[in-house]
């Protein structure tokens, strides 16, 4: 296996050129559990974000992780302010989760750029975040560790990401 990475690792993850059918274009970030890639899905002619779980786990733990993520993908969360899952798999012993690609900045970045703001401006965003969390929680999935980097904001859209690992 590949040693686990941390957020402080400076060099990009030298992963596979594809995760299943998703062709890697480049790394776009790194989360607590591993790198995130912008990929291309030729069968649907779309961009897809792929999270590679770069963890120090046994093959059995990887199987359990993939089964948990498969249940999340099969639940088909979409249109509720949530980044929609597309597929899950294993590529070169690296479990991965493919999700819709959201062209937006993280709430963490937006706050740094636009803060401070008024309550009137912030309240609709907080309300949308709460509605997204409530929607998914109502279907038996909780987030587990929401962070500002898990929320993507664009002028007319807000999406919450990072679901699927903690089931109720």
CSV table of C-alpha atoms in Angstrom, one decimal:
chain,number,residue,atom,x,y,z
A,1,UNK,CA,0.0,0.0,0.0
A,2,UNK,CA,0.8,3.6,-0.2
A,3,UNK,CA,1.6,5.5,3.0
A,4,UNK,CA,-1.2,7.9,4.2
A,5,UNK,CA,-0.9,11.6,3.5
A,6,UNK,CA,-1.5,14.6,5.7
A,7,UNK,CA,-2.7,18.1,4.8
A,8,UNK,CA,0.9,19.2,5.3
A,9,UNK,CA,2.2,17.1,2.5
A,10,UNK,CA,3.5,19.4,-0.1
A,11,UNK,CA,3.9,17.1,-3.1
A,12,UNK,CA,1.0,15.9,-5.1
A,13,UNK,CA,-0.2,12.3,-4.7
A,14,UNK,CA,1.3,10.2,-7.5
A,15,UNK,CA,-1.8,8.2,-8.1
A,16,UNK,CA,-3.2,6.3,-11.0
A,17,UNK,CA,-4.0,8.0,-14.3
A,18,UNK,CA,-7.6,6.9,-13.9
A,19,UNK,CA,-10.0,5.8,-11.2
A,20,UNK,CA,-12.2,3.3,-12.9
A,21,UNK,CA,-13.7,5.1,-15.9
A,22,UNK,CA,-12.7,8.6,-14.6
A,23,UNK,CA,-9.6,9.9,-16.3
A,24,UNK,CA,-7.4,12.1,-14.0
A,25,UNK,CA,-6.8,15.6,-15.2
A,26,UNK,CA,-5.1,17.0,-12.1
A,27,UNK,CA,-5.2,17.2,-8.3
A,28,UNK,CA,-7.4,20.0,-7.1
A,29,UNK,CA,-7.0,19.6,-3.4
A,30,UNK,CA,-6.3,17.4,-0.4
A,31,UNK,CA,-8.7,16.6,2.4
A,32,UNK,CA,-8.2,14.9,5.7
A,33,UNK,CA,-8.5,11.5,4.1
A,34,UNK,CA,-6.6,12.0,0.9
A,35,UNK,CA,-6.3,13.9,-2.3
A,36,UNK,CA,-9.1,15.1,-4.5
A,37,UNK,CA,-8.8,15.1,-8.3
A,38,UNK,CA,-10.7,16.7,-11.2
A,39,UNK,CA,-11.4,13.9,-13.6
A,40,UNK,CA,-13.2,13.4,-16.9
A,41,UNK,CA,-16.0,10.9,-17.4
A,42,UNK,CA,-16.0,10.1,-21.1
A,43,UNK,CA,-19.1,8.0,-21.0
A,44,UNK,CA,-21.2,11.0,-19.8
A,45,UNK,CA,-19.0,13.8,-21.1
A,46,UNK,CA,-18.7,15.5,-17.8
A,47,UNK,CA,-16.2,16.6,-15.1
A,48,UNK,CA,-16.2,14.5,-11.9
A,49,UNK,CA,-14.4,15.1,-8.6
A,50,UNK,CA,-12.7,12.0,-7.2
A,51,UNK,CA,-11.7,11.6,-3.6
A,52,UNK,CA,-8.9,9.1,-3.2
A,53,UNK,CA,-8.9,7.7,0.3
A,54,UNK,CA,-5.1,7.6,1.0
A,55,UNK,CA,-5.3,5.7,4.2
A,56,UNK,CA,-3.1,3.1,6.0
A,57,UNK,CA,-5.8,0.4,6.1
A,58,UNK,CA,-6.0,-3.4,5.6
A,59,UNK,CA,-7.7,-4.9,2.6
A,60,UNK,CA,-10.6,-5.9,4.8
A,61,UNK,CA,-10.9,-2.3,6.1
A,62,UNK,CA,-10.8,-1.1,2.5
A,63,UNK,CA,-13.7,-3.5,1.6
A,64,UNK,CA,-15.8,-2.2,4.6
A,65,UNK,CA,-15.1,1.4,3.5
A,66,UNK,CA,-16.1,0.7,-0.1
A,67,UNK,CA,-19.3,-1.1,1.0
A,68,UNK,CA,-20.2,1.9,3.2
A,69,UNK,CA,-19.6,4.3,0.3
A,70,UNK,CA,-21.6,2.0,-2.0
A,71,UNK,CA,-24.6,2.3,0.2
A,72,UNK,CA,-24.2,6.1,0.2
A,73,UNK,CA,-23.9,6.2,-3.6
A,74,UNK,CA,-27.0,3.9,-4.0
A,75,UNK,CA,-29.0,6.2,-1.8
A,76,UNK,CA,-28.7,8.8,-4.6
A,77,UNK,CA,-28.6,12.1,-2.8
A,78,UNK,CA,-29.1,14.9,-5.2
A,79,UNK,CA,-30.7,18.3,-5.6
A,80,UNK,CA,-30.8,18.9,-1.9
A,81,UNK,CA,-27.8,21.2,-1.5
A,82,UNK,CA,-25.5,18.2,-1.3
A,83,UNK,CA,-22.7,17.2,-3.6
A,84,UNK,CA,-24.1,14.2,-5.3
A,85,UNK,CA,-22.2,10.9,-5.2
A,86,UNK,CA,-21.7,9.1,-8.5
A,87,UNK,CA,-19.6,6.0,-8.0
A,88,UNK,CA,-17.2,4.2,-5.7
A,89,UNK,CA,-14.4,1.8,-6.4
A,90,UNK,CA,-10.8,0.6,-5.8
A,91,UNK,CA,-7.9,1.6,-8.0
A,92,UNK,CA,-4.4,0.3,-7.3
A,93,UNK,CA,-5.5,-0.6,-3.8
A,94,UNK,CA,-6.8,3.0,-3.2
A,95,UNK,CA,-10.5,3.3,-2.4
A,96,UNK,CA,-12.2,6.2,-4.1
A,97,UNK,CA,-15.5,8.1,-4.2
A,98,UNK,CA,-16.5,9.9,-7.4
A,99,UNK,CA,-18.9,12.9,-7.0
A,100,UNK,CA,-20.3,15.6,-9.1
A,101,UNK,CA,-17.8,18.3,-9.8
A,102,UNK,CA,-18.9,21.7,-8.3
A,103,UNK,CA,-17.2,24.7,-9.8
A,104,UNK,CA,-17.3,26.9,-6.7
A,105,UNK,CA,-15.0,28.0,-3.9
A,106,UNK,CA,-15.1,26.6,-0.4
A,107,UNK,CA,-16.9,28.5,2.3
A,108,UNK,CA,-13.5,28.7,4.1
A,109,UNK,CA,-12.1,30.7,1.1
A,110,UNK,CA,-15.2,32.8,0.7
A,111,UNK,CA,-15.2,33.9,4.3
A,112,UNK,CA,-11.5,34.9,4.1
A,113,UNK,CA,-12.3,36.9,1.0
A,114,UNK,CA,-15.7,38.5,1.9
A,115,UNK,CA,-15.7,38.7,5.7
A,116,UNK,CA,-16.9,40.5,7.7
A,117,UNK,CA,-20.5,40.5,6.4
A,118,UNK,CA,-23.9,41.4,7.7
A,119,UNK,CA,-26.3,39.1,9.4
A,120,UNK,CA,-28.7,39.6,6.5
A,121,UNK,CA,-26.1,38.3,4.0
A,122,UNK,CA,-25.0,35.4,6.2
A,123,UNK,CA,-28.4,34.1,7.4
A,124,UNK,CA,-29.6,32.7,4.0
A,125,UNK,CA,-26.3,30.7,3.7
A,126,UNK,CA,-26.5,29.3,7.2
A,127,UNK,CA,-30.2,28.4,6.4
A,128,UNK,CA,-29.2,26.6,3.2
A,129,UNK,CA,-26.4,24.6,5.0
A,130,UNK,CA,-28.8,23.6,7.7
A,131,UNK,CA,-31.4,22.5,5.2
A,132,UNK,CA,-28.8,20.4,3.3
A,133,UNK,CA,-27.7,18.7,6.5
A,134,UNK,CA,-31.3,18.1,7.6
A,135,UNK,CA,-32.2,16.6,4.2
A,136,UNK,CA,-29.4,14.0,4.3
A,137,UNK,CA,-29.8,13.3,8.0
A,138,UNK,CA,-33.5,12.6,7.4
A,139,UNK,CA,-32.3,9.8,5.1
A,140,UNK,CA,-30.1,8.2,7.8
A,141,UNK,CA,-26.7,9.7,7.0
A,142,UNK,CA,-24.9,12.2,9.2
A,143,UNK,CA,-21.9,14.3,8.3
A,144,UNK,CA,-19.7,13.6,11.3
A,145,UNK,CA,-17.3,16.5,11.1
A,146,UNK,CA,-18.6,19.4,9.1
A,147,UNK,CA,-15.9,22.0,8.2
A,148,UNK,CA,-16.0,25.2,6.2
A,149,UNK,CA,-14.0,23.5,3.4
A,150,UNK,CA,-16.9,21.0,3.1
A,151,UNK,CA,-19.2,23.7,1.9
A,152,UNK,CA,-19.0,25.1,-1.7
A,153,UNK,CA,-20.5,28.4,-2.5
A,154,UNK,CA,-21.2,30.0,-5.9
A,155,UNK,CA,-23.3,33.1,-6.6
A,156,UNK,CA,-26.5,31.0,-7.1
A,157,UNK,CA,-25.6,27.7,-5.5
A,158,UNK,CA,-24.5,26.2,-2.2
A,159,UNK,CA,-23.5,22.5,-1.8
A,160,UNK,CA,-22.4,20.5,1.2
A,161,UNK,CA,-19.8,17.8,0.8
A,162,UNK,CA,-18.1,15.1,2.9
A,163,UNK,CA,-21.0,12.8,3.6
A,164,UNK,CA,-20.9,9.0,3.4
A,165,UNK,CA,-18.5,7.8,6.0
A,166,UNK,CA,-20.6,8.0,9.1
A,167,UNK,CA,-23.9,6.2,9.0
A,168,UNK,CA,-26.6,6.4,11.7
